[in-house]
PDB file of C-alpha atoms in Angstrom:
ATOM      1  CA  MET A  24      -0.446  26.522 -75.760  1.00 62.00           C
ATOM      2  CA  LEU A  25       2.339  25.253 -78.046  1.00 70.00           C
ATOM      3  CA  ARG A  26       4.409  28.343 -77.330  1.00 73.00           C
ATOM      4  CA  TYR A  27       3.809  27.916 -73.598  1.00 64.00           C
ATOM      5  CA  ILE A  28       5.016  24.283 -73.760  1.00 72.00           C
ATOM      6  CA  THR A  29       8.068  25.249 -75.835  1.00 78.00           C
ATOM      7  CA  VAL A  30       9.124  27.956 -73.384  1.00 73.00           C
ATOM      8  CA  ARG A  31       8.733  25.653 -70.396  1.00 73.00           C
ATOM      9  CA  ALA A  32      10.646  22.862 -72.143  1.00 77.00           C
ATOM     10  CA  ALA A  33      13.508  25.244 -72.909  1.00 81.00           C
ATOM     11  CA  GLU A  34      13.601  26.417 -69.286  1.00 77.00           C
ATOM     12  CA  SER A  35      13.700  22.783 -68.130  1.00 78.00           C
ATOM     13  CA  LEU A  36      16.688  22.051 -70.362  1.00 81.00           C
ATOM     14  CA  VAL A  37      18.498  25.100 -69.010  1.00 84.00           C
ATOM     15  CA  ALA A  38      17.820  23.898 -65.464  1.00 82.00           C
ATOM     16  CA  LEU A  39      19.264  20.463 -66.258  1.00 81.00           C
ATOM     17  CA  PHE A  40      22.350  22.068 -67.791  1.00 82.00           C
ATOM     18  CA  GLY A  41      22.785  24.135 -64.634  1.00 83.00           C
ATOM     19  CA  VAL A  42      22.533  21.022 -62.475  1.00 80.00           C
ATOM     20  CA  SER A  43      25.135  19.248 -64.592  1.00 80.00           C
ATOM     21  CA  ALA A  44      27.495  22.208 -64.101  1.00 82.00           C
ATOM     22  CA  LEU A  45      26.941  22.128 -60.323  1.00 82.00           C
ATOM     23  CA  VAL A  46      27.575  18.368 -60.217  1.00 77.00           C
ATOM     24  CA  PHE A  47      30.789  18.848 -62.208  1.00 76.00           C
ATOM     25  CA  VAL A  48      32.049  21.633 -59.934  1.00 78.00           C
ATOM     26  CA  ALA A  49      31.036  19.892 -56.687  1.00 73.00           C
ATOM     27  CA  ALA A  50      32.890  16.713 -57.646  1.00 67.00           C
ATOM     28  CA  ARG A  51      36.091  18.723 -58.010  1.00 67.00           C
ATOM     29  CA  LEU A  52      35.654  21.030 -55.015  1.00 68.00           C
ATOM     30  CA  SER A  53      35.538  17.980 -52.744  1.00 63.00           C
ATOM     31  CA  GLY A  54      39.140  17.172 -53.703  1.00 62.00           C
ATOM     32  CA  ASP A  55      40.990  15.258 -56.361  1.00 63.00           C
ATOM     33  CA  PRO A  56      38.453  12.625 -57.535  1.00 65.00           C
ATOM     34  CA  ALA A  57      41.241  10.223 -58.435  1.00 65.00           C
ATOM     35  CA  ALA A  58      42.815  10.422 -54.980  1.00 64.00           C
ATOM     36  CA  LEU A  59      39.417  10.072 -53.287  1.00 63.00           C
ATOM     37  CA  MET A  60      38.375   7.077 -55.384  1.00 65.00           C
ATOM     38  CA  LEU A  61      41.534   5.091 -54.681  1.00 65.00           C
ATOM     39  CA  PRO A  62      42.098   3.422 -51.291  1.00 64.00           C
ATOM     40  CA  MET A  63      44.257   5.149 -48.692  1.00 67.00           C
ATOM     41  CA  GLY A  64      47.943   4.627 -49.266  1.00 66.00           C
ATOM     42  CA  ALA A  65      47.716   4.589 -53.053  1.00 69.00           C
ATOM     43  CA  SER A  66      50.969   5.547 -54.744  1.00 72.00           C
ATOM     44  CA  ALA A  67      51.465   8.697 -56.788  1.00 72.00           C
ATOM     45  CA  GLU A  68      51.810   6.546 -59.891  1.00 75.00           C
ATOM     46  CA  GLN A  69      48.410   4.935 -59.291  1.00 72.00           C
ATOM     47  CA  ILE A  70      46.774   8.330 -58.749  1.00 69.00           C
ATOM     48  CA  SER A  71      48.416   9.719 -61.891  1.00 75.00           C
ATOM     49  CA  ALA A  72      47.296   6.706 -63.942  1.00 77.00           C
ATOM     50  CA  LEU A  73      43.698   7.054 -62.741  1.00 70.00           C
ATOM     51  CA  ARG A  74      43.731  10.790 -63.422  1.00 71.00           C
ATOM     52  CA  GLU A  75      44.790  10.099 -66.986  1.00 72.00           C
ATOM     53  CA  GLU A  76      42.145   7.374 -67.360  1.00 68.00           C
ATOM     54  CA  LEU A  77      39.415   9.720 -66.122  1.00 66.00           C
ATOM     55  CA  GLY A  78      40.668  12.627 -68.222  1.00 68.00           C
ATOM     56  CA  LEU A  79      41.485  14.726 -65.148  1.00 67.00           C
ATOM     57  CA  ASN A  80      44.805  15.763 -66.649  1.00 70.00           C
ATOM     58  CA  LYS A  81      42.970  17.910 -69.211  1.00 74.00           C
ATOM     59  CA  THR A  82      41.912  21.529 -68.701  1.00 74.00           C
ATOM     60  CA  ILE A  83      38.729  22.259 -66.754  1.00 76.00           C
ATOM     61  CA  ALA A  84      36.958  23.444 -69.899  1.00 80.00           C
ATOM     62  CA  GLU A  85      37.847  20.254 -71.757  1.00 78.00           C
ATOM     63  CA  GLN A  86      36.765  18.137 -68.791  1.00 75.00           C
ATOM     64  CA  PHE A  87      33.403  19.899 -68.653  1.00 81.00           C
ATOM     65  CA  VAL A  88      32.754  19.430 -72.377  1.00 83.00           C
ATOM     66  CA  ILE A  89      33.578  15.729 -72.054  1.00 78.00           C
ATOM     67  CA  PHE A  90      31.404  15.425 -68.919  1.00 78.00           C
ATOM     68  CA  VAL A  91      28.372  17.026 -70.589  1.00 80.00           C
ATOM     69  CA  SER A  92      28.882  15.004 -73.771  1.00 83.00           C
ATOM     70  CA  ASN A  93      29.035  11.758 -71.806  1.00 80.00           C
ATOM     71  CA  ALA A  94      26.096  12.790 -69.595  1.00 79.00           C
ATOM     72  CA  LEU A  95      23.914  13.300 -72.655  1.00 80.00           C
ATOM     73  CA  GLN A  96      24.633   9.665 -73.502  1.00 82.00           C
ATOM     74  CA  GLY A  97      23.915   8.536 -69.937  1.00 79.00           C
ATOM     75  CA  ASP A  98      27.584   7.797 -69.314  1.00 81.00           C
ATOM     76  CA  PHE A  99      28.821   8.888 -65.874  1.00 79.00           C
ATOM     77  CA  GLY A 100      31.639   6.392 -65.689  1.00 77.00           C
ATOM     78  CA  ALA A 101      31.924   2.981 -64.072  1.00 78.00           C
ATOM     79  CA  SER A 102      31.148   2.260 -60.445  1.00 80.00           C
ATOM     80  CA  PHE A 103      34.132   0.701 -58.704  1.00 73.00           C
ATOM     81  CA  GLN A 104      31.753  -0.783 -56.101  1.00 76.00           C
ATOM     82  CA  TYR A 105      29.618  -2.658 -58.608  1.00 79.00           C
ATOM     83  CA  GLY A 106      32.091  -2.980 -61.456  1.00 78.00           C
ATOM     84  CA  ARG A 107      29.661  -1.726 -64.108  1.00 84.00           C
ATOM     85  CA  PRO A 108      28.311   1.579 -65.510  1.00 86.00           C
ATOM     86  CA  ALA A 109      27.032   3.883 -62.778  1.00 86.00           C
ATOM     87  CA  MET A 110      23.836   4.732 -64.660  1.00 88.00           C
ATOM     88  CA  SER A 111      22.830   1.074 -64.833  1.00 89.00           C
ATOM     89  CA  VAL A 112      23.283   0.831 -61.058  1.00 89.00           C
ATOM     90  CA  VAL A 113      20.999   3.815 -60.449  1.00 88.00           C
ATOM     91  CA  LEU A 114      18.373   2.719 -62.967  1.00 89.00           C
ATOM     92  CA  GLU A 115      18.337  -0.718 -61.361  1.00 89.00           C
ATOM     93  CA  HIS A 116      17.200   0.874 -58.086  1.00 88.00           C
ATOM     94  CA  LEU A 117      14.748   3.310 -59.702  1.00 88.00           C
ATOM     95  CA  PRO A 118      11.743   0.895 -59.857  1.00 89.00           C
ATOM     96  CA  ALA A 119      11.896   0.367 -56.080  1.00 89.00           C
ATOM     97  CA  THR A 120      11.793   4.125 -55.502  1.00 88.00           C
ATOM     98  CA  LEU A 121       8.933   4.565 -57.986  1.00 88.00           C
ATOM     99  CA  GLN A 122       6.966   1.809 -56.257  1.00 89.00           C
ATOM    100  CA  LEU A 123       7.439   3.236 -52.773  1.00 89.00           C
ATOM    101  CA  ALA A 124       6.900   6.879 -53.748  1.00 88.00           C
ATOM    102  CA  GLY A 125       3.910   6.044 -55.923  1.00 89.00           C
ATOM    103  CA  ALA A 126       2.144   4.183 -53.115  1.00 90.00           C
ATOM    104  CA  ALA A 127       2.868   6.954 -50.594  1.00 90.00           C
ATOM    105  CA  LEU A 128       1.725   9.701 -52.972  1.00 90.00           C
ATOM    106  CA  LEU A 129      -1.474   7.860 -53.893  1.00 91.00           C
ATOM    107  CA  VAL A 130      -2.539   7.181 -50.308  1.00 91.00           C
ATOM    108  CA  GLY A 131      -1.242  10.450 -48.853  1.00 90.00           C
ATOM    109  CA  GLY A 132      -2.614  12.563 -51.709  1.00 89.00           C
ATOM    110  CA  ILE A 133      -6.133  11.184 -51.439  1.00 90.00           C
ATOM    111  CA  LEU A 134      -6.204  11.399 -47.634  1.00 90.00           C
ATOM    112  CA  GLY A 135      -4.593  14.838 -47.460  1.00 89.00           C
ATOM    113  CA  ALA A 136      -6.799  16.469 -50.077  1.00 86.00           C
ATOM    114  CA  GLY A 137      -9.900  14.807 -48.634  1.00 87.00           C
ATOM    115  CA  ILE A 138      -9.147  15.883 -45.076  1.00 89.00           C
ATOM    116  CA  GLY A 139      -8.356  19.450 -46.117  1.00 88.00           C
ATOM    117  CA  ILE A 140     -11.500  19.848 -48.232  1.00 84.00           C
ATOM    118  CA  LEU A 141     -13.749  18.362 -45.524  1.00 86.00           C
ATOM    119  CA  ALA A 142     -12.164  20.595 -42.885  1.00 87.00           C
ATOM    120  CA  ALA A 143     -12.863  23.658 -45.032  1.00 84.00           C
ATOM    121  CA  ILE A 144     -16.452  22.646 -45.736  1.00 81.00           C
ATOM    122  CA  TYR A 145     -17.145  22.000 -42.041  1.00 84.00           C
ATOM    123  CA  ARG A 146     -15.157  24.992 -40.832  1.00 84.00           C
ATOM    124  CA  GLY A 147     -15.831  26.210 -37.317  1.00 82.00           C
ATOM    125  CA  THR A 148     -16.962  22.797 -36.059  1.00 88.00           C
ATOM    126  CA  LEU A 149     -15.418  20.224 -33.750  1.00 90.00           C
ATOM    127  CA  PHE A 150     -15.058  17.960 -36.773  1.00 88.00           C
ATOM    128  CA  GLU A 151     -12.740  20.481 -38.413  1.00 86.00           C
ATOM    129  CA  THR A 152     -10.764  20.901 -35.185  1.00 89.00           C
ATOM    130  CA  GLY A 153     -10.257  17.167 -34.912  1.00 89.00           C
ATOM    131  CA  LEU A 154      -9.132  16.810 -38.527  1.00 88.00           C
ATOM    132  CA  MET A 155      -6.683  19.696 -38.313  1.00 87.00           C
ATOM    133  CA  THR A 156      -5.278  18.441 -35.010  1.00 90.00           C
ATOM    134  CA  ILE A 157      -4.545  15.096 -36.616  1.00 87.00           C
ATOM    135  CA  ALA A 158      -2.966  16.832 -39.615  1.00 87.00           C
ATOM    136  CA  LEU A 159      -0.805  19.015 -37.359  1.00 86.00           C
ATOM    137  CA  LEU A 160       0.420  16.007 -35.401  1.00 87.00           C
ATOM    138  CA  GLY A 161       1.157  14.145 -38.622  1.00 86.00           C
ATOM    139  CA  GLN A 162       3.179  17.032 -40.011  1.00 81.00           C
ATOM    140  CA  ALA A 163       5.109  17.494 -36.765  1.00 84.00           C
ATOM    141  CA  ALA A 164       6.052  13.825 -36.433  1.00 85.00           C
ATOM    142  CA  PRO A 165       9.418  13.065 -38.118  1.00 85.00           C
ATOM    143  CA  VAL A 166       9.367  10.316 -40.736  1.00 85.00           C
ATOM    144  CA  PHE A 167      11.978   8.278 -38.860  1.00 85.00           C
ATOM    145  CA  TRP A 168       9.867   8.345 -35.659  1.00 88.00           C
ATOM    146  CA  VAL A 169       6.715   7.306 -37.511  1.00 89.00           C
ATOM    147  CA  ALA A 170       8.681   4.531 -39.217  1.00 89.00           C
ATOM    148  CA  VAL A 171      10.081   3.213 -35.938  1.00 90.00           C
ATOM    149  CA  MET A 172       6.647   3.310 -34.265  1.00 91.00           C
ATOM    150  CA  LEU A 173       5.088   1.411 -37.157  1.00 91.00           C
ATOM    151  CA  ILE A 174       7.793  -1.252 -36.917  1.00 92.00           C
ATOM    152  CA  LEU A 175       7.371  -1.590 -33.142  1.00 92.00           C
ATOM    153  CA  VAL A 176       3.576  -1.886 -33.310  1.00 91.00           C
ATOM    154  CA  PHE A 177       2.848  -3.826 -36.481  1.00 91.00           C
ATOM    155  CA  ALA A 178       6.058  -5.803 -36.974  1.00 89.00           C
ATOM    156  CA  VAL A 179       7.497  -6.430 -33.504  1.00 89.00           C
ATOM    157  CA  ASN A 180       4.470  -6.470 -31.181  1.00 89.00           C
ATOM    158  CA  LEU A 181       1.709  -7.714 -33.487  1.00 87.00           C
ATOM    159  CA  GLY A 182       3.871  -9.552 -35.978  1.00 86.00           C
ATOM    160  CA  TRP A 183       1.530  -8.718 -38.854  1.00 87.00           C
ATOM    161  CA  LEU A 184       4.142  -7.321 -41.220  1.00 89.00           C
ATOM    162  CA  PRO A 185       7.890  -7.709 -41.842  1.00 89.00           C
ATOM    163  CA  THR A 186      10.259  -5.143 -40.345  1.00 85.00           C
ATOM    164  CA  GLY A 187      11.762  -4.337 -43.728  1.00 82.00           C
ATOM    165  CA  GLY A 188      13.148  -5.688 -46.940  1.00 81.00           C
ATOM    166  CA  TYR A 189      12.015  -5.587 -50.540  1.00 83.00           C
ATOM    167  CA  GLY A 190       9.482  -7.978 -51.960  1.00 77.00           C
ATOM    168  CA  GLY A 191       5.713  -8.222 -52.011  1.00 80.00           C
ATOM    169  CA  ILE A 192       2.941  -5.919 -50.903  1.00 88.00           C
ATOM    170  CA  GLU A 193       3.530  -6.819 -47.250  1.00 88.00           C
ATOM    171  CA  ASN A 194       7.008  -5.252 -47.448  1.00 88.00           C
ATOM    172  CA  LEU A 195       5.596  -2.082 -49.018  1.00 89.00           C
ATOM    173  CA  ILE A 196       2.861  -1.315 -46.468  1.00 90.00           C
ATOM    174  CA  LEU A 197       4.955   0.040 -43.593  1.00 91.00           C
ATOM    175  CA  PRO A 198       7.392   2.272 -45.531  1.00 91.00           C
ATOM    176  CA  ALA A 199       4.597   3.614 -47.746  1.00 90.00           C
ATOM    177  CA  THR A 200       2.471   4.341 -44.675  1.00 91.00           C
ATOM    178  CA  ALA A 201       5.338   6.151 -42.947  1.00 90.00           C
ATOM    179  CA  LEU A 202       5.793   8.427 -45.956  1.00 90.00           C
ATOM    180  CA  SER A 203       2.072   8.886 -46.641  1.00 90.00           C
ATOM    181  CA  VAL A 204       1.578  10.354 -43.143  1.00 90.00           C
ATOM    182  CA  TYR A 205       3.878  13.244 -44.058  1.00 86.00           C
ATOM    183  CA  VAL A 206       2.275  13.653 -47.488  1.00 89.00           C
ATOM    184  CA  ALA A 207      -1.286  13.639 -46.135  1.00 90.00           C
ATOM    185  CA  ALA A 208      -0.566  16.022 -43.266  1.00 88.00           C
ATOM    186  CA  SER A 209       1.211  18.553 -45.482  1.00 86.00           C
ATOM    187  CA  LEU A 210      -1.492  18.526 -48.157  1.00 88.00           C
ATOM    188  CA  ALA A 211      -4.366  18.643 -45.658  1.00 89.00           C
ATOM    189  CA  ARG A 212      -3.355  21.945 -44.107  1.00 85.00           C
ATOM    190  CA  LEU A 213      -2.689  23.610 -47.453  1.00 86.00           C
ATOM    191  CA  ALA A 214      -5.877  22.213 -49.007  1.00 86.00           C
ATOM    192  CA  ARG A 215      -7.987  23.597 -46.167  1.00 86.00           C
ATOM    193  CA  GLY A 216      -6.535  27.107 -46.516  1.00 84.00           C
ATOM    194  CA  SER A 217      -6.766  27.042 -50.299  1.00 84.00           C
ATOM    195  CA  VAL A 218     -10.404  25.920 -50.293  1.00 82.00           C
ATOM    196  CA  LEU A 219     -11.338  28.547 -47.693  1.00 81.00           C
ATOM    197  CA  ASP A 220      -9.814  31.257 -49.886  1.00 80.00           C
ATOM    198  CA  VAL A 221     -11.837  30.112 -52.895  1.00 79.00           C
ATOM    199  CA  ILE A 222     -15.103  29.652 -50.992  1.00 79.00           C
ATOM    200  CA  ASN A 223     -15.197  33.373 -50.308  1.00 74.00           C
ATOM    201  CA  ALA A 224     -14.465  34.295 -53.937  1.00 74.00           C
ATOM    202  CA  GLU A 225     -17.020  36.312 -55.866  1.00 74.00           C
ATOM    203  CA  TYR A 226     -17.561  33.709 -58.597  1.00 74.00           C
ATOM    204  CA  VAL A 227     -18.399  31.077 -55.965  1.00 74.00           C
ATOM    205  CA  ARG A 228     -20.990  33.357 -54.377  1.00 76.00           C
ATOM    206  CA  THR A 229     -22.407  33.888 -57.851  1.00 79.00           C
ATOM    207  CA  ALA A 230     -22.668  30.120 -58.325  1.00 75.00           C
ATOM    208  CA  TRP A 231     -24.617  29.832 -55.076  1.00 75.00           C
ATOM    209  CA  ALA A 232     -26.866  32.702 -56.142  1.00 79.00           C
ATOM    210  CA  LYS A 233     -27.702  30.846 -59.370  1.00 77.00           C
ATOM    211  CA  GLY A 234     -29.115  28.031 -57.280  1.00 77.00           C
ATOM    212  CA  LEU A 235     -26.534  25.411 -58.288  1.00 74.00           C
ATOM    213  CA  SER A 236     -26.363  22.281 -56.153  1.00 75.00           C
ATOM    214  CA  SER A 237     -23.686  21.917 -53.484  1.00 72.00           C
ATOM    215  CA  ARG A 238     -21.982  19.147 -55.444  1.00 75.00           C
ATOM    216  CA  VAL A 239     -21.691  21.308 -58.565  1.00 76.00           C
ATOM    217  CA  VAL A 240     -20.450  24.345 -56.642  1.00 76.00           C
ATOM    218  CA  TYR A 241     -17.796  22.454 -54.711  1.00 74.00           C
ATOM    219  CA  VAL A 242     -16.596  20.183 -57.526  1.00 71.00           C
ATOM    220  CA  ARG A 243     -16.690  22.559 -60.509  1.00 72.00           C
ATOM    221  CA  HIS A 244     -15.886  25.837 -58.816  1.00 71.00           C
ATOM    222  CA  VAL A 245     -14.382  25.503 -55.350  1.00 75.00           C
ATOM    223  CA  VAL A 246     -12.154  22.440 -55.753  1.00 72.00           C
ATOM    224  CA  ARG A 247     -10.920  23.381 -59.212  1.00 72.00           C
ATOM    225  CA  GLY A 248     -10.146  26.920 -58.112  1.00 73.00           C
ATOM    226  CA  ALA A 249      -8.210  25.628 -55.092  1.00 75.00           C
ATOM    227  CA  LEU A 250      -6.168  23.058 -57.009  1.00 77.00           C
ATOM    228  CA  ILE A 251      -3.220  25.200 -58.133  1.00 79.00           C
ATOM    229  CA  PRO A 252      -1.498  25.578 -54.704  1.00 82.00           C
ATOM    230  CA  ILE A 253      -2.396  21.962 -53.869  1.00 83.00           C
ATOM    231  CA  VAL A 254      -0.900  20.717 -57.138  1.00 83.00           C
ATOM    232  CA  THR A 255       2.210  22.831 -56.525  1.00 83.00           C
ATOM    233  CA  LEU A 256       2.864  21.311 -53.105  1.00 84.00           C
ATOM    234  CA  PHE A 257       2.014  17.828 -54.384  1.00 85.00           C
ATOM    235  CA  GLY A 258       4.593  18.257 -57.144  1.00 84.00           C
ATOM    236  CA  ILE A 259       7.279  19.344 -54.670  1.00 83.00           C
ATOM    237  CA  ILE A 260       6.563  16.379 -52.392  1.00 85.00           C
ATOM    238  CA  ALA A 261       6.467  14.015 -55.373  1.00 85.00           C
ATOM    239  CA  GLY A 262       9.889  15.249 -56.461  1.00 80.00           C
ATOM    240  CA  GLU A 263      11.270  14.681 -52.975  1.00 78.00           C
ATOM    241  CA  LEU A 264       9.917  11.143 -52.734  1.00 82.00           C
ATOM    242  CA  LEU A 265      10.791  10.134 -56.289  1.00 76.00           C
ATOM    243  CA  GLY A 266      14.259  11.545 -55.746  1.00 67.00           C
ATOM    244  CA  GLY A 267      14.749   9.002 -52.991  1.00 60.00           C
ATOM    245  CA  SER A 268      13.236   8.822 -49.527  1.00 77.00           C
ATOM    246  CA  VAL A 269      16.554   8.331 -47.771  1.00 80.00           C
ATOM    247  CA  VAL A 270      15.229   7.936 -44.225  1.00 82.00           C
ATOM    248  CA  ALA A 271      12.463   5.472 -45.013  1.00 85.00           C
ATOM    249  CA  GLU A 272      14.593   3.499 -47.451  1.00 85.00           C
ATOM    250  CA  THR A 273      17.386   3.208 -44.893  1.00 85.00           C
ATOM    251  CA  ILE A 274      15.159   2.223 -41.972  1.00 87.00           C
ATOM    252  CA  PHE A 275      13.195  -0.368 -43.925  1.00 88.00           C
ATOM    253  CA  GLY A 276      16.110  -1.620 -46.025  1.00 85.00           C
ATOM    254  CA  TRP A 277      14.335  -0.542 -49.203  1.00 86.00           C
ATOM    255  CA  PRO A 278      16.734  -0.636 -52.192  1.00 87.00           C
ATOM    256  CA  GLY A 279      15.801   2.716 -53.725  1.00 86.00           C
ATOM    257  CA  ILE A 280      17.801   5.568 -55.203  1.00 87.00           C
ATOM    258  CA  GLY A 281      18.126   7.393 -51.890  1.00 83.00           C
ATOM    259  CA  ARG A 282      19.703   4.452 -50.151  1.00 85.00           C
ATOM    260  CA  VAL A 283      22.119   3.623 -52.971  1.00 87.00           C
ATOM    261  CA  THR A 284      23.167   7.296 -53.150  1.00 85.00           C
ATOM    262  CA  ILE A 285      24.017   7.396 -49.427  1.00 84.00           C
ATOM    263  CA  GLN A 286      25.988   4.170 -49.776  1.00 83.00           C
ATOM    264  CA  ALA A 287      27.841   5.614 -52.773  1.00 83.00           C
ATOM    265  CA  ILE A 288      28.731   8.779 -50.834  1.00 79.00           C
ATOM    266  CA  GLU A 289      30.056   6.741 -47.929  1.00 77.00           C
ATOM    267  CA  ALA A 290      32.130   4.597 -50.322  1.00 76.00           C
ATOM    268  CA  ARG A 291      33.232   7.658 -52.350  1.00 73.00           C
ATOM    269  CA  ASP A 292      31.798   6.099 -55.480  1.00 77.00           C
ATOM    270  CA  PHE A 293      31.562   9.405 -57.346  1.00 77.00           C
ATOM    271  CA  ALA A 294      30.300   7.876 -60.582  1.00 80.00           C
ATOM    272  CA  VAL A 295      27.169   6.567 -58.850  1.00 85.00           C
ATOM    273  CA  VAL A 296      26.724   9.823 -56.912  1.00 83.00           C
ATOM    274  CA  GLN A 297      26.855  11.874 -60.121  1.00 82.00           C
ATOM    275  CA  ALA A 298      24.426   9.551 -61.908  1.00 86.00           C
ATOM    276  CA  SER A 299      22.036   9.615 -58.938  1.00 86.00           C
ATOM    277  CA  VAL A 300      22.083  13.403 -58.684  1.00 84.00           C
ATOM    278  CA  MET A 301      21.380  13.799 -62.394  1.00 85.00           C
ATOM    279  CA  ILE A 302      18.507  11.283 -62.287  1.00 86.00           C
ATOM    280  CA  ILE A 303      17.015  13.030 -59.245  1.00 84.00           C
ATOM    281  CA  ALA A 304      17.415  16.419 -60.937  1.00 84.00           C
ATOM    282  CA  ALA A 305      15.764  15.106 -64.100  1.00 85.00           C
ATOM    283  CA  ILE A 306      12.850  13.816 -62.013  1.00 85.00           C
ATOM    284  CA  PHE A 307      12.420  17.191 -60.301  1.00 83.00           C
ATOM    285  CA  VAL A 308      12.607  19.090 -63.577  1.00 83.00           C
ATOM    286  CA  GLY A 309      10.215  16.663 -65.269  1.00 84.00           C
ATOM    287  CA  ILE A 310       7.676  16.983 -62.465  1.00 84.00           C
ATOM    288  CA  ASN A 311       7.931  20.783 -62.485  1.00 81.00           C
ATOM    289  CA  PHE A 312       7.427  20.756 -66.255  1.00 81.00           C
ATOM    290  CA  ALA A 313       4.328  18.577 -65.892  1.00 83.00           C
ATOM    291  CA  ILE A 314       2.989  20.815 -63.119  1.00 81.00           C
ATOM    292  CA  ASP A 315       3.485  23.916 -65.268  1.00 77.00           C
ATOM    293  CA  LEU A 316       1.521  22.292 -68.084  1.00 77.00           C
ATOM    294  CA  LEU A 317      -1.206  21.372 -65.619  1.00 77.00           C
ATOM    295  CA  TYR A 318      -1.370  25.013 -64.498  1.00 73.00           C
ATOM    296  CA  GLY A 319      -2.271  25.959 -68.050  1.00 67.00           C
ATOM    297  CA  VAL A 320      -5.087  23.407 -68.038  1.00 70.00           C
ATOM    298  CA  LEU A 321      -6.456  24.421 -64.643  1.00 68.00           C
ATOM    299  CA  ASP A 322      -6.228  28.161 -65.273  1.00 64.00           C
ATOM    300  CA  PRO A 323      -5.966  29.385 -68.909  1.00 58.00           C
ATOM    301  CA  ARG A 324      -5.037  32.853 -67.621  1.00 56.00           C
ATOM    302  CA  ILE A 325      -1.583  31.484 -66.827  1.00 56.00           C
ATOM    303  CA  ARG A 326      -1.008  30.661 -70.483  1.00 53.00           C
ATOM    304  CA  LEU A 327      -2.157  34.120 -71.505  1.00 48.00           C
ATOM    305  CA  THR A 328       0.107  35.777 -68.950  1.00 50.00           C
ATOM    306  CA  ARG A 329       3.115  33.803 -70.148  1.00 49.00           C
ATOM    307  CA  LYS A 330       2.283  34.589 -73.774  1.00 49.00           C
ATOM    308  CA  ALA A 331       2.021  38.275 -73.008  1.00 45.00           C
TER     309      ALA A 331
END
């Protein structure tokens, strides 16, 4: 297991290094960062002075070494919008994203897995048809449309909840619900197919033949055997949401990473954009690393395969 963890950790570090290289290249392919950061009409002297301040007058290799060295220290430069280090700006908005994504993943994960498992257990019935129809509609509905409908019904017409903003639990309900619909619908369809595949497995038929109770068969054998694809999709969705739910954050005025990244792109605040991308990449890599470790717990054969 230790070797498995070490290999996965090394692969994660390589992935982060690759992302840092892509961020470095992308920032320079978009044009001269110094010219883009300064307002229109800036003089050649001002551009030259900023290039020297940012180290852009050095060779590409030297710039990359400096960029990686600073990135390892969490230094992506200062944001000209906020007048302080870009990383502090991004980290300031991270708790809002964690709160929103966590609520959506909790509600959507429980509903999606529950709906999918029930649909598989009651396969071939009207109950299954109804559940899968709801899941299909939920997956087909865009997040922005669900968000707007929730605002119209519960905020505008009924007046039960605020239309947006950041604050207490009442501000969290609508954006978390809008995102949880997508999470639940996506997981429900995959969970149903995964459970149906496992139900027909030989070891499950053996469990039934032993006379085990339905609860034991479904919990210990069926659900556990179906978890790997469900956990995989859940990890992908978690990475997307924790990386910033741009649409929901924009519609509801939620001050998360996604929203601040879009604002930074519009303002050409490259320091904040680079810091945001690296934080989002680190979140994705961290989640993938955790999911890989969970694979080894759910199915020891994965560890043995990797070791071989």
